[in-house]
PDB file of C-alpha atoms in Angstrom:
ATOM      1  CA  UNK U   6     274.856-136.644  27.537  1.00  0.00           C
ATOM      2  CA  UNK U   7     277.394-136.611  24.464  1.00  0.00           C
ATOM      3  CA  UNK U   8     276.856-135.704  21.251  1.00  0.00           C
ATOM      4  CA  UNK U   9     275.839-138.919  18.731  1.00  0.00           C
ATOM      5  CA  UNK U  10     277.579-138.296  15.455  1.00  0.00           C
ATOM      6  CA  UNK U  11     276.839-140.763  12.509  1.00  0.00           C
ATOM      7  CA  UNK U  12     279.687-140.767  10.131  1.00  0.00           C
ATOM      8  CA  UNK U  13     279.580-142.838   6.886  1.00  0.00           C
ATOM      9  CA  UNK U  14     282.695-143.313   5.248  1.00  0.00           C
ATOM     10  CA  UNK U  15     284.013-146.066   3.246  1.00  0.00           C
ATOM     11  CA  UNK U  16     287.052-145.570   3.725  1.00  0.00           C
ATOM     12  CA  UNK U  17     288.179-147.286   6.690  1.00  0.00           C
ATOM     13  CA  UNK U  18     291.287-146.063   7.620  1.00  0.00           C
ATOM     14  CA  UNK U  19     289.428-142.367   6.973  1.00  0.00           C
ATOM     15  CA  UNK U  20     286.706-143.131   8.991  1.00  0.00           C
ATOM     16  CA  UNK U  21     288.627-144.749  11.819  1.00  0.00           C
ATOM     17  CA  UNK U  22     290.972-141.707  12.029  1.00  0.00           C
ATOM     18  CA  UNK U  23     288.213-139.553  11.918  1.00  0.00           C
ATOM     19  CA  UNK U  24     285.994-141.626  14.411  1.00  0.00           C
ATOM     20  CA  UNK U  25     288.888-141.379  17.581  1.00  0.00           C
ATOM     21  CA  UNK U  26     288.873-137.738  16.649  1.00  0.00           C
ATOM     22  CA  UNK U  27     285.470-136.774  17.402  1.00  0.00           C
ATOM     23  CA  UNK U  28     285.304-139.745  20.939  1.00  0.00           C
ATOM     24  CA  UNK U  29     288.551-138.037  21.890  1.00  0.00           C
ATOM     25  CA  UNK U  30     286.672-134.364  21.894  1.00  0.00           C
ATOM     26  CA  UNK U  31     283.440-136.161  23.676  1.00  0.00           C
ATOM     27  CA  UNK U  32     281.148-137.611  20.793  1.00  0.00           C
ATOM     28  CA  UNK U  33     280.069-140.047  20.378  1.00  0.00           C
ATOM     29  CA  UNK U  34     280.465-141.983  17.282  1.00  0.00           C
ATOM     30  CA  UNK U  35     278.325-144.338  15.159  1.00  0.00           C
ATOM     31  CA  UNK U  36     280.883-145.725  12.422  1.00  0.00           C
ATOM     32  CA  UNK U  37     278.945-146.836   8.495  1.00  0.00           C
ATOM     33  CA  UNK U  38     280.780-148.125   5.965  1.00  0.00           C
ATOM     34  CA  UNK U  39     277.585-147.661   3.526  1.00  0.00           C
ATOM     35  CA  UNK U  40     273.828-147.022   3.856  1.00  0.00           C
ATOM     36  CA  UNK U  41     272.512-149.913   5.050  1.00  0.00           C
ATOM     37  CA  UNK U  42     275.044-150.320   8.165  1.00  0.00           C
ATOM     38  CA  UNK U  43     273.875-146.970   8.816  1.00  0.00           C
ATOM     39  CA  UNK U  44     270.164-147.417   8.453  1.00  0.00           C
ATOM     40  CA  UNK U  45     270.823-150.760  11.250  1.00  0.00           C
ATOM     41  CA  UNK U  46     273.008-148.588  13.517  1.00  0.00           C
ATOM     42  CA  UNK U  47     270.247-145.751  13.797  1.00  0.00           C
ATOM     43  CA  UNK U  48     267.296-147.723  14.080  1.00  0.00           C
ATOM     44  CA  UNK U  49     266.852-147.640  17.819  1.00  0.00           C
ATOM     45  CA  UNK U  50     267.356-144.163  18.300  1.00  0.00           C
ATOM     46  CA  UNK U  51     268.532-141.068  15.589  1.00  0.00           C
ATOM     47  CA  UNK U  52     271.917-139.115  15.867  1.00  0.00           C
ATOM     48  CA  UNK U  53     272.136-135.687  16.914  1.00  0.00           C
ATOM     49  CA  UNK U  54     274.168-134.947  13.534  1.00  0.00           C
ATOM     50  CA  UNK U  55     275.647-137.070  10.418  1.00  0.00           C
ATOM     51  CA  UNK U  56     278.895-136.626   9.132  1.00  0.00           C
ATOM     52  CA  UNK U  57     279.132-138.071   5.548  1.00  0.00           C
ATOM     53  CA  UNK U  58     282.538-138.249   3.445  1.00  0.00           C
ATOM     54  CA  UNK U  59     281.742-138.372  -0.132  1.00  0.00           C
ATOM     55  CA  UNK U  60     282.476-141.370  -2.121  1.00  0.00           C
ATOM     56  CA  UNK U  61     280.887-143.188  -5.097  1.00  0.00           C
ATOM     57  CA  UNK U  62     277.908-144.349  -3.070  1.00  0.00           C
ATOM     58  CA  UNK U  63     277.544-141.868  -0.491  1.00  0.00           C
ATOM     59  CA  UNK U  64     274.758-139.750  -2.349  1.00  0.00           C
ATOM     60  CA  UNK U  65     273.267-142.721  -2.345  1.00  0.00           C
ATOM     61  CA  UNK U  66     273.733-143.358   1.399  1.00  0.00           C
ATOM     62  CA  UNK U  67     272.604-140.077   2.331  1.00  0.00           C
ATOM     63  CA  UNK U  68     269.348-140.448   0.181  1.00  0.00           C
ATOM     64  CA  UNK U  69     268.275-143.531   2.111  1.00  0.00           C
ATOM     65  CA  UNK U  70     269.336-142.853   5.183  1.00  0.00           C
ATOM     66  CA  UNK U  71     267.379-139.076   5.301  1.00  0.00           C
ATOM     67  CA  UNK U  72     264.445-141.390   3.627  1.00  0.00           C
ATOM     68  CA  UNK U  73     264.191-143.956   6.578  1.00  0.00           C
ATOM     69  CA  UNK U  74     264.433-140.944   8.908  1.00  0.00           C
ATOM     70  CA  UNK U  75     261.981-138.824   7.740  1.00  0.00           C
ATOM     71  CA  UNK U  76     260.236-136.172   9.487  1.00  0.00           C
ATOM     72  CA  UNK U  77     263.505-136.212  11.386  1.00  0.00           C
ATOM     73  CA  UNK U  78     266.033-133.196  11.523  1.00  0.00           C
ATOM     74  CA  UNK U  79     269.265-134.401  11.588  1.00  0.00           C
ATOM     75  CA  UNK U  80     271.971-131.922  10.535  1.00  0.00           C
ATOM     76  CA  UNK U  81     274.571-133.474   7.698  1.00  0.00           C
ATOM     77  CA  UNK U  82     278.128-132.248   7.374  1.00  0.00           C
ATOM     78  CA  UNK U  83     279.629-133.792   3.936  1.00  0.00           C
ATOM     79  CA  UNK U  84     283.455-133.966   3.515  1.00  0.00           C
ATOM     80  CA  UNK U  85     284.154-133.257   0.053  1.00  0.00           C
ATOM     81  CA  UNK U  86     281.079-132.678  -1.938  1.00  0.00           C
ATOM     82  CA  UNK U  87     279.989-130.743  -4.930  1.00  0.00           C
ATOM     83  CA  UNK U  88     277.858-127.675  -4.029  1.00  0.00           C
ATOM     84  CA  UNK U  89     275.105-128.762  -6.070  1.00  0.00           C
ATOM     85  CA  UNK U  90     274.682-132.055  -4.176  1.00  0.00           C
ATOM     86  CA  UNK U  91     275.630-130.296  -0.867  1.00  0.00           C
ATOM     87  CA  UNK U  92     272.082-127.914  -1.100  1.00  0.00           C
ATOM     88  CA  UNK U  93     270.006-130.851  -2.666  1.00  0.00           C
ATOM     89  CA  UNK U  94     270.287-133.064  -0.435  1.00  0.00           C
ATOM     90  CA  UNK U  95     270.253-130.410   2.554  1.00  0.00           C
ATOM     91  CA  UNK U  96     274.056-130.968   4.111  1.00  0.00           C
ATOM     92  CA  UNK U  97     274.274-128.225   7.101  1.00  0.00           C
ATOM     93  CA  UNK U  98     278.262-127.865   6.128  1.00  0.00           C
ATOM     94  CA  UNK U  99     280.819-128.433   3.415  1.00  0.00           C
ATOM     95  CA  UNK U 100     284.495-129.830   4.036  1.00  0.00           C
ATOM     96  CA  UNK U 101     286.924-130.160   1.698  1.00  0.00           C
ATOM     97  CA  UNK U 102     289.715-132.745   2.207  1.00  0.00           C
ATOM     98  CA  UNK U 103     291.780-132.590   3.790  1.00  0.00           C
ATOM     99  CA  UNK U 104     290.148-131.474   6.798  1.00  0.00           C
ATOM    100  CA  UNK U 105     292.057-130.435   9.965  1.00  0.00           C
ATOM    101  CA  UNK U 106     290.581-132.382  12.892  1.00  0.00           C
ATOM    102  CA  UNK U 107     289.954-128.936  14.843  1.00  0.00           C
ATOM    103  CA  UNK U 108     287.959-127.777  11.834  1.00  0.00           C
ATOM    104  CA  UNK U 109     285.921-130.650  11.667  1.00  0.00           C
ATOM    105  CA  UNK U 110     285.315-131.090  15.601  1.00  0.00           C
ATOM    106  CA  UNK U 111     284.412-126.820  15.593  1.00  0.00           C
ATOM    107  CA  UNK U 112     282.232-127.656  12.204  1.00  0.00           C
ATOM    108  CA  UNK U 113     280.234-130.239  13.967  1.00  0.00           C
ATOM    109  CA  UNK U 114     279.673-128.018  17.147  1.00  0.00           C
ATOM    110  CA  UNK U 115     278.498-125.044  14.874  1.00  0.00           C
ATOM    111  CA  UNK U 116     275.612-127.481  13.612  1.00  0.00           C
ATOM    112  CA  UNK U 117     274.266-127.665  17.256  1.00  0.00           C
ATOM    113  CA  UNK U 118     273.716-124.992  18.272  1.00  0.00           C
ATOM    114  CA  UNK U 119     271.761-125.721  21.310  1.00  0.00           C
ATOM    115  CA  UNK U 120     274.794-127.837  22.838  1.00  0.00           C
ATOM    116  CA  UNK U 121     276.982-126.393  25.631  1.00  0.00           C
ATOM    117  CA  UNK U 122     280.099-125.144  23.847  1.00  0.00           C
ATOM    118  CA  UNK U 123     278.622-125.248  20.184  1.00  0.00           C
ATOM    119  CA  UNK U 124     279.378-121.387  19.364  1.00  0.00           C
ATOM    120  CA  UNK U 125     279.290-120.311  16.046  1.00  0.00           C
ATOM    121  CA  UNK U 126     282.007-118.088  16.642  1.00  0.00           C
ATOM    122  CA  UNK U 127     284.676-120.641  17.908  1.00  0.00           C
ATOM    123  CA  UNK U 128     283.702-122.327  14.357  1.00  0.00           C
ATOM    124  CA  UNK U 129     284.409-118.732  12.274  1.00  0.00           C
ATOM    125  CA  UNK U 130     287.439-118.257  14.322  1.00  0.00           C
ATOM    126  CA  UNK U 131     288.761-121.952  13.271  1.00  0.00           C
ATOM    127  CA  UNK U 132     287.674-121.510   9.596  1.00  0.00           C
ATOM    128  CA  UNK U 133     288.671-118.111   8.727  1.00  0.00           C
ATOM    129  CA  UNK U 134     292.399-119.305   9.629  1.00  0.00           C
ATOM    130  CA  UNK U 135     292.108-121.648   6.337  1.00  0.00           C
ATOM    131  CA  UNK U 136     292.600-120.900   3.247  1.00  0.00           C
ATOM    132  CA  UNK U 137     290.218-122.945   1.230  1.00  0.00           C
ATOM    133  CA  UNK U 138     286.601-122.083   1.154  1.00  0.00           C
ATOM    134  CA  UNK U 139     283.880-123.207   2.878  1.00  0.00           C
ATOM    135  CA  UNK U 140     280.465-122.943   3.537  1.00  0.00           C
ATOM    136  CA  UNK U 141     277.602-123.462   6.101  1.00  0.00           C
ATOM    137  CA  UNK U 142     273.724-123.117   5.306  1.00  0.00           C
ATOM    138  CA  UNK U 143     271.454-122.437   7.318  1.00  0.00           C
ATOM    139  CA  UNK U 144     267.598-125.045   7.559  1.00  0.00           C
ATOM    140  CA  UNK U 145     266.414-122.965   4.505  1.00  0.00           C
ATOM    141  CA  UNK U 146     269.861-122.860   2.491  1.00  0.00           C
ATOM    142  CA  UNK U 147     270.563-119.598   3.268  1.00  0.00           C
ATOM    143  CA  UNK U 148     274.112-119.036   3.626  1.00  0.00           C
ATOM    144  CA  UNK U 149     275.194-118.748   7.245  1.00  0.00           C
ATOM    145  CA  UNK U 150     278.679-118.425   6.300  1.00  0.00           C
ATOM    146  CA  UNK U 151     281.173-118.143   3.313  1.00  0.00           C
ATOM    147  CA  UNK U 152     284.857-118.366   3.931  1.00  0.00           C
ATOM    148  CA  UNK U 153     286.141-118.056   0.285  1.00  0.00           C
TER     149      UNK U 153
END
């Protein structure tokens, strides 16, 4: 069964890049322009992870969205956020644009770590080969990794 990734982005072009990325490497994709889309797409049944891309509402997003879902753990990658947002809100991963598509398929993967083929290592391997920094936390913000 594939992966269910909700990705909030209002950026359209952005998101629909992004979106063919992650079907073309086997998720499956749940595409949110803002919070409520999101809140109606996830209704039925919660993703396996969200991927958020910061914008001027997407704190907001990600604040009502993790409210209608409570009591369920759902990692969160955000694209682009400050780090004092990032560990507030409880994001899993930090990506800075722009954000290669293998970095963001091998960041995704390293959230799951129970899936077939989600290795940490494959995502160290991808992110130690880029320059800017980056960092995962672990449930309890500890810092899993730091590539700075």
């Amino acid at each position: 069964m594939p992966v269910t990734v909700l990705y909030i982005d209002g950026n359209e072009s952005n998101r629909r890049q992004r979106a063919q990325t992650l079907r073309d490497t086997g998720f499956l994709v749940l595409e949110a322009a803002d919070a409520s889309h999101a809140l109606s797409l996830t209704q039925a049944a919660p993703p396996d992870i969200a991927l958020i891309a910061v914008g001027p509402n997407s704190f907001e997003a990600l604040r009502q969205w993790k409210a209608h879902s409570a009591g369920v753990r759902i990692p969160v990658a955000l694209i682009s956020p400050p780090v004092d947002e990032m560990a507030h809100l409880g994001a899993g991963a930090c990506l800075r644009e722009p954000v290669d598509p293998p970095v963001l398929v091998a960041t995704l993967r390293s959230l799951l770590p129970n899936r077939p083929g989600a290795t940490p290592h494959e995502a160290v391997a991808v992110l130690e080969s880029i320059a800017e920094g980056y960092v995962l936390l672990d449930d309890n913000f500890r810092f899993r990794y730091v590539n700075a």
